[in-house]
PDB file of C-alpha atoms in Angstrom:
ATOM      1  CA  UNK A 789       0.000   0.000   0.000  1.00  0.00           C
ATOM      2  CA  UNK A 790       2.761   2.458   0.909  1.00  0.00           C
ATOM      3  CA  UNK A 791       5.556   0.732  -1.121  1.00  0.00           C
ATOM      4  CA  UNK A 792       6.769   3.872  -2.863  1.00  0.00           C
ATOM      5  CA  UNK A 793       7.401   5.804   0.392  1.00  0.00           C
ATOM      6  CA  UNK A 794      10.600   6.065   2.392  1.00  0.00           C
ATOM      7  CA  UNK A 795      10.700   3.323   5.124  1.00  0.00           C
ATOM      8  CA  UNK A 796      10.407   5.801   8.032  1.00  0.00           C
ATOM      9  CA  UNK A 797       7.470   7.580   6.375  1.00  0.00           C
ATOM     10  CA  UNK A 798       5.902   4.208   5.522  1.00  0.00           C
ATOM     11  CA  UNK A 799       6.069   3.177   9.202  1.00  0.00           C
ATOM     12  CA  UNK A 800       4.509   6.518  10.209  1.00  0.00           C
ATOM     13  CA  UNK A 801       1.645   5.980   7.749  1.00  0.00           C
ATOM     14  CA  UNK A 802       0.998   2.494   9.159  1.00  0.00           C
ATOM     15  CA  UNK A 803       0.887   3.965  12.687  1.00  0.00           C
ATOM     16  CA  UNK A 804      -1.588   6.637  11.524  1.00  0.00           C
ATOM     17  CA  UNK A 805      -3.737   4.037   9.764  1.00  0.00           C
ATOM     18  CA  UNK A 806      -3.657   1.703  12.784  1.00  0.00           C
ATOM     19  CA  UNK A 807      -4.521   4.595  15.154  1.00  0.00           C
ATOM     20  CA  UNK A 808      -7.429   5.725  12.982  1.00  0.00           C
ATOM     21  CA  UNK A 809      -8.792   2.169  12.782  1.00  0.00           C
ATOM     22  CA  UNK A 810      -8.496   1.821  16.577  1.00  0.00           C
ATOM     23  CA  UNK A 811     -10.294   5.145  17.099  1.00  0.00           C
ATOM     24  CA  UNK A 812     -13.186   4.116  14.840  1.00  0.00           C
ATOM     25  CA  UNK A 813     -13.452   0.730  16.565  1.00  0.00           C
ATOM     26  CA  UNK A 814     -13.428   2.358  20.027  1.00  0.00           C
ATOM     27  CA  UNK A 815     -16.151   4.816  18.947  1.00  0.00           C
ATOM     28  CA  UNK A 816     -18.436   2.032  17.729  1.00  0.00           C
ATOM     29  CA  UNK A 817     -17.763   0.008  20.891  1.00  0.00           C
ATOM     30  CA  UNK A 818     -18.659   3.028  23.058  1.00  0.00           C
ATOM     31  CA  UNK A 819     -21.889   3.582  21.115  1.00  0.00           C
ATOM     32  CA  UNK A 820     -22.767  -0.103  21.506  1.00  0.00           C
ATOM     33  CA  UNK A 821     -22.192   0.051  25.283  1.00  0.00           C
ATOM     34  CA  UNK A 822     -24.282   3.206  25.523  1.00  0.00           C
ATOM     35  CA  UNK A 823     -27.268   1.591  23.867  1.00  0.00           C
ATOM     36  CA  UNK A 824     -26.851  -1.659  25.771  1.00  0.00           C
ATOM     37  CA  UNK A 825     -26.753  -0.009  29.240  1.00  0.00           C
ATOM     38  CA  UNK A 826     -28.976   3.006  28.596  1.00  0.00           C
ATOM     39  CA  UNK A 827     -30.720   4.526  31.611  1.00  0.00           C
ATOM     40  CA  UNK A 828     -33.527   7.070  31.275  1.00  0.00           C
ATOM     41  CA  UNK A 829     -33.701  10.399  33.075  1.00  0.00           C
ATOM     42  CA  UNK A 830     -33.775  10.165  36.860  1.00  0.00           C
ATOM     43  CA  UNK A 831     -37.408  11.192  37.215  1.00  0.00           C
ATOM     44  CA  UNK A 832     -40.031  11.183  34.481  1.00  0.00           C
ATOM     45  CA  UNK A 833     -41.779  14.191  36.058  1.00  0.00           C
ATOM     46  CA  UNK A 834     -38.667  16.366  36.221  1.00  0.00           C
ATOM     47  CA  UNK A 835     -40.447  19.358  34.666  1.00  0.00           C
ATOM     48  CA  UNK A 836     -43.227  19.416  37.273  1.00  0.00           C
ATOM     49  CA  UNK A 837     -40.698  18.858  40.050  1.00  0.00           C
ATOM     50  CA  UNK A 838     -38.661  21.794  38.758  1.00  0.00           C
ATOM     51  CA  UNK A 839     -41.732  24.037  38.702  1.00  0.00           C
ATOM     52  CA  UNK A 840     -42.559  23.156  42.316  1.00  0.00           C
ATOM     53  CA  UNK A 841     -38.956  23.241  43.559  1.00  0.00           C
ATOM     54  CA  UNK A 842     -39.160  26.628  45.287  1.00  0.00           C
ATOM     55  CA  UNK A 843     -42.430  25.692  46.992  1.00  0.00           C
ATOM     56  CA  UNK A 844     -40.916  22.404  48.224  1.00  0.00           C
ATOM     57  CA  UNK A 845     -37.935  24.277  49.712  1.00  0.00           C
ATOM     58  CA  UNK A 846     -40.240  26.758  51.440  1.00  0.00           C
ATOM     59  CA  UNK A 847     -42.356  23.903  52.863  1.00  0.00           C
ATOM     60  CA  UNK A 848     -39.215  22.178  54.144  1.00  0.00           C
ATOM     61  CA  UNK A 849     -37.932  25.373  55.811  1.00  0.00           C
ATOM     62  CA  UNK A 850     -41.339  26.038  57.356  1.00  0.00           C
ATOM     63  CA  UNK A 851     -41.580  22.519  58.807  1.00  0.00           C
ATOM     64  CA  UNK A 852     -38.035  22.733  60.194  1.00  0.00           C
ATOM     65  CA  UNK A 853     -38.921  26.086  61.778  1.00  0.00           C
ATOM     66  CA  UNK A 854     -41.941  24.419  63.405  1.00  0.00           C
ATOM     67  CA  UNK A 855     -39.578  21.897  65.014  1.00  0.00           C
ATOM     68  CA  UNK A 856     -40.210  18.805  62.903  1.00  0.00           C
ATOM     69  CA  UNK A 857     -37.552  16.090  62.796  1.00  0.00           C
ATOM     70  CA  UNK A 858     -37.439  12.506  61.495  1.00  0.00           C
ATOM     71  CA  UNK A 859     -35.600   9.869  63.511  1.00  0.00           C
ATOM     72  CA  UNK A 860     -34.994   6.173  62.896  1.00  0.00           C
ATOM     73  CA  UNK A 861     -33.739   3.129  64.749  1.00  0.00           C
ATOM     74  CA  UNK A 862     -30.752   3.146  62.327  1.00  0.00           C
ATOM     75  CA  UNK A 863     -29.506   6.580  63.458  1.00  0.00           C
ATOM     76  CA  UNK A 864     -26.888   5.276  65.897  1.00  0.00           C
ATOM     77  CA  UNK A 865     -25.669   2.494  63.560  1.00  0.00           C
ATOM     78  CA  UNK A 866     -22.719   3.281  61.299  1.00  0.00           C
ATOM     79  CA  UNK A 867     -22.567   0.062  59.251  1.00  0.00           C
ATOM     80  CA  UNK A 868     -25.632  -2.042  58.443  1.00  0.00           C
ATOM     81  CA  UNK A 869     -25.459  -5.775  57.617  1.00  0.00           C
ATOM     82  CA  UNK A 870     -26.805  -7.328  54.422  1.00  0.00           C
ATOM     83  CA  UNK A 871     -30.314  -8.778  54.589  1.00  0.00           C
ATOM     84  CA  UNK A 872     -33.837  -7.677  55.474  1.00  0.00           C
ATOM     85  CA  UNK A 873     -33.712  -5.108  58.264  1.00  0.00           C
ATOM     86  CA  UNK A 874     -36.548  -3.577  60.218  1.00  0.00           C
ATOM     87  CA  UNK A 875     -36.729   0.227  59.891  1.00  0.00           C
ATOM     88  CA  UNK A 876     -38.755   2.257  62.360  1.00  0.00           C
ATOM     89  CA  UNK A 877     -39.326   5.952  61.681  1.00  0.00           C
ATOM     90  CA  UNK A 878     -40.816   8.468  64.085  1.00  0.00           C
ATOM     91  CA  UNK A 879     -41.785  12.063  63.413  1.00  0.00           C
ATOM     92  CA  UNK A 880     -40.997  14.462  66.241  1.00  0.00           C
ATOM     93  CA  UNK A 881     -42.096  18.035  66.728  1.00  0.00           C
ATOM     94  CA  UNK A 882     -40.300  19.933  69.460  1.00  0.00           C
ATOM     95  CA  UNK A 883     -39.164  16.674  71.125  1.00  0.00           C
ATOM     96  CA  UNK A 884     -42.652  15.120  71.232  1.00  0.00           C
ATOM     97  CA  UNK A 885     -43.794  12.367  68.868  1.00  0.00           C
ATOM     98  CA  UNK A 886     -46.479  13.397  66.374  1.00  0.00           C
ATOM     99  CA  UNK A 887     -48.370  11.518  63.666  1.00  0.00           C
ATOM    100  CA  UNK A 888     -47.576  11.852  59.964  1.00  0.00           C
ATOM    101  CA  UNK A 889     -49.981  10.999  57.149  1.00  0.00           C
ATOM    102  CA  UNK A 890     -47.492   8.648  55.474  1.00  0.00           C
ATOM    103  CA  UNK A 891     -43.770   7.883  55.367  1.00  0.00           C
ATOM    104  CA  UNK A 892     -41.724   6.236  52.657  1.00  0.00           C
ATOM    105  CA  UNK A 893     -38.051   5.494  52.063  1.00  0.00           C
ATOM    106  CA  UNK A 894     -36.079   5.838  48.833  1.00  0.00           C
ATOM    107  CA  UNK A 895     -32.761   4.014  48.508  1.00  0.00           C
ATOM    108  CA  UNK A 896     -30.557   5.010  45.594  1.00  0.00           C
ATOM    109  CA  UNK A 897     -26.993   4.949  44.326  1.00  0.00           C
ATOM    110  CA  UNK A 898     -25.095   7.949  43.045  1.00  0.00           C
ATOM    111  CA  UNK A 899     -25.345   8.710  39.309  1.00  0.00           C
ATOM    112  CA  UNK A 900     -27.673   5.847  38.407  1.00  0.00           C
ATOM    113  CA  UNK A 901     -31.347   4.940  38.558  1.00  0.00           C
ATOM    114  CA  UNK A 902     -30.691   1.236  38.133  1.00  0.00           C
ATOM    115  CA  UNK A 903     -30.998   0.339  41.840  1.00  0.00           C
ATOM    116  CA  UNK A 904     -33.368   3.095  42.993  1.00  0.00           C
ATOM    117  CA  UNK A 905     -36.176   1.616  45.066  1.00  0.00           C
ATOM    118  CA  UNK A 906     -39.042   3.005  47.103  1.00  0.00           C
ATOM    119  CA  UNK A 907     -40.460   1.367  50.228  1.00  0.00           C
ATOM    120  CA  UNK A 908     -43.733   2.514  51.778  1.00  0.00           C
ATOM    121  CA  UNK A 909     -43.710   2.118  55.549  1.00  0.00           C
ATOM    122  CA  UNK A 910     -46.753   0.905  57.470  1.00  0.00           C
ATOM    123  CA  UNK A 911     -48.185   3.030  60.277  1.00  0.00           C
ATOM    124  CA  UNK A 912     -48.412   1.643  63.788  1.00  0.00           C
ATOM    125  CA  UNK A 913     -49.476   4.087  66.505  1.00  0.00           C
ATOM    126  CA  UNK A 914     -47.144   7.068  66.091  1.00  0.00           C
ATOM    127  CA  UNK A 915     -44.381   5.223  64.218  1.00  0.00           C
ATOM    128  CA  UNK A 916     -43.933   3.824  60.738  1.00  0.00           C
ATOM    129  CA  UNK A 917     -42.220   0.477  60.224  1.00  0.00           C
ATOM    130  CA  UNK A 918     -41.197  -1.744  57.370  1.00  0.00           C
ATOM    131  CA  UNK A 919     -38.694  -4.368  56.257  1.00  0.00           C
ATOM    132  CA  UNK A 920     -36.010  -2.913  54.011  1.00  0.00           C
ATOM    133  CA  UNK A 921     -34.089  -5.504  51.959  1.00  0.00           C
ATOM    134  CA  UNK A 922     -30.408  -4.541  51.801  1.00  0.00           C
ATOM    135  CA  UNK A 923     -29.136  -6.947  49.139  1.00  0.00           C
ATOM    136  CA  UNK A 924     -26.009  -5.117  47.917  1.00  0.00           C
ATOM    137  CA  UNK A 925     -23.105  -3.816  49.941  1.00  0.00           C
ATOM    138  CA  UNK A 926     -21.681  -0.339  49.552  1.00  0.00           C
ATOM    139  CA  UNK A 927     -22.778   3.219  50.199  1.00  0.00           C
ATOM    140  CA  UNK A 928     -26.427   4.096  49.578  1.00  0.00           C
ATOM    141  CA  UNK A 929     -28.268   7.412  49.643  1.00  0.00           C
ATOM    142  CA  UNK A 930     -31.338   7.117  51.858  1.00  0.00           C
ATOM    143  CA  UNK A 931     -34.180   9.602  51.718  1.00  0.00           C
ATOM    144  CA  UNK A 932     -36.973   9.530  54.293  1.00  0.00           C
ATOM    145  CA  UNK A 933     -40.054  11.439  53.154  1.00  0.00           C
ATOM    146  CA  UNK A 934     -42.982  12.121  55.462  1.00  0.00           C
ATOM    147  CA  UNK A 935     -46.240  13.684  54.321  1.00  0.00           C
ATOM    148  CA  UNK A 936     -47.569  16.093  56.929  1.00  0.00           C
ATOM    149  CA  UNK A 937     -50.899  17.755  56.144  1.00  0.00           C
ATOM    150  CA  UNK A 938     -50.182  17.833  52.403  1.00  0.00           C
ATOM    151  CA  UNK A 939     -46.571  18.973  52.792  1.00  0.00           C
ATOM    152  CA  UNK A 940     -43.497  16.810  52.269  1.00  0.00           C
ATOM    153  CA  UNK A 941     -40.806  16.754  54.920  1.00  0.00           C
ATOM    154  CA  UNK A 942     -37.585  15.099  53.818  1.00  0.00           C
ATOM    155  CA  UNK A 943     -34.427  13.882  55.484  1.00  0.00           C
ATOM    156  CA  UNK A 944     -31.430  12.677  53.488  1.00  0.00           C
ATOM    157  CA  UNK A 945     -28.412  10.697  54.545  1.00  0.00           C
ATOM    158  CA  UNK A 946     -26.012   7.957  53.610  1.00  0.00           C
ATOM    159  CA  UNK A 947     -25.964   4.400  54.894  1.00  0.00           C
ATOM    160  CA  UNK A 948     -23.133   1.900  54.557  1.00  0.00           C
ATOM    161  CA  UNK A 949     -24.068  -1.736  53.983  1.00  0.00           C
ATOM    162  CA  UNK A 950     -21.513  -4.542  54.462  1.00  0.00           C
TER     163      UNK A 950
END
């Protein structure tokens, strides 16, 4: 193919040709991986959530000002074991336990929706309980969301599962 060129220039042309072929192959491989492991947007209702974002922040600030706080039986635990664990959530207002309309938990990983799961907790007296299956080890983002008279009160944190 490059027989008429000087040997050093011929070698350079082969390197360029090999590099270009490798670049094209890597591009097609990347596109294939993208389609194979595609994940949609985090939330299908992102537009509505964005419109109500300021109102949600104001509701959160107002509920914090009124002394609301979510606490769990996992608060004093630093590392949780794998398996089904019982989670108990209580809603406090100024150090006294109050009743919420509903409470649910969202477990998610950073930068992916693949393992995001929601667990609705069952009410019992003034607490909410439920079994949370922790099947994978690692760091998880945990969001507790309580509905209080039509307003959402949220607490975020990280849990470590081993």
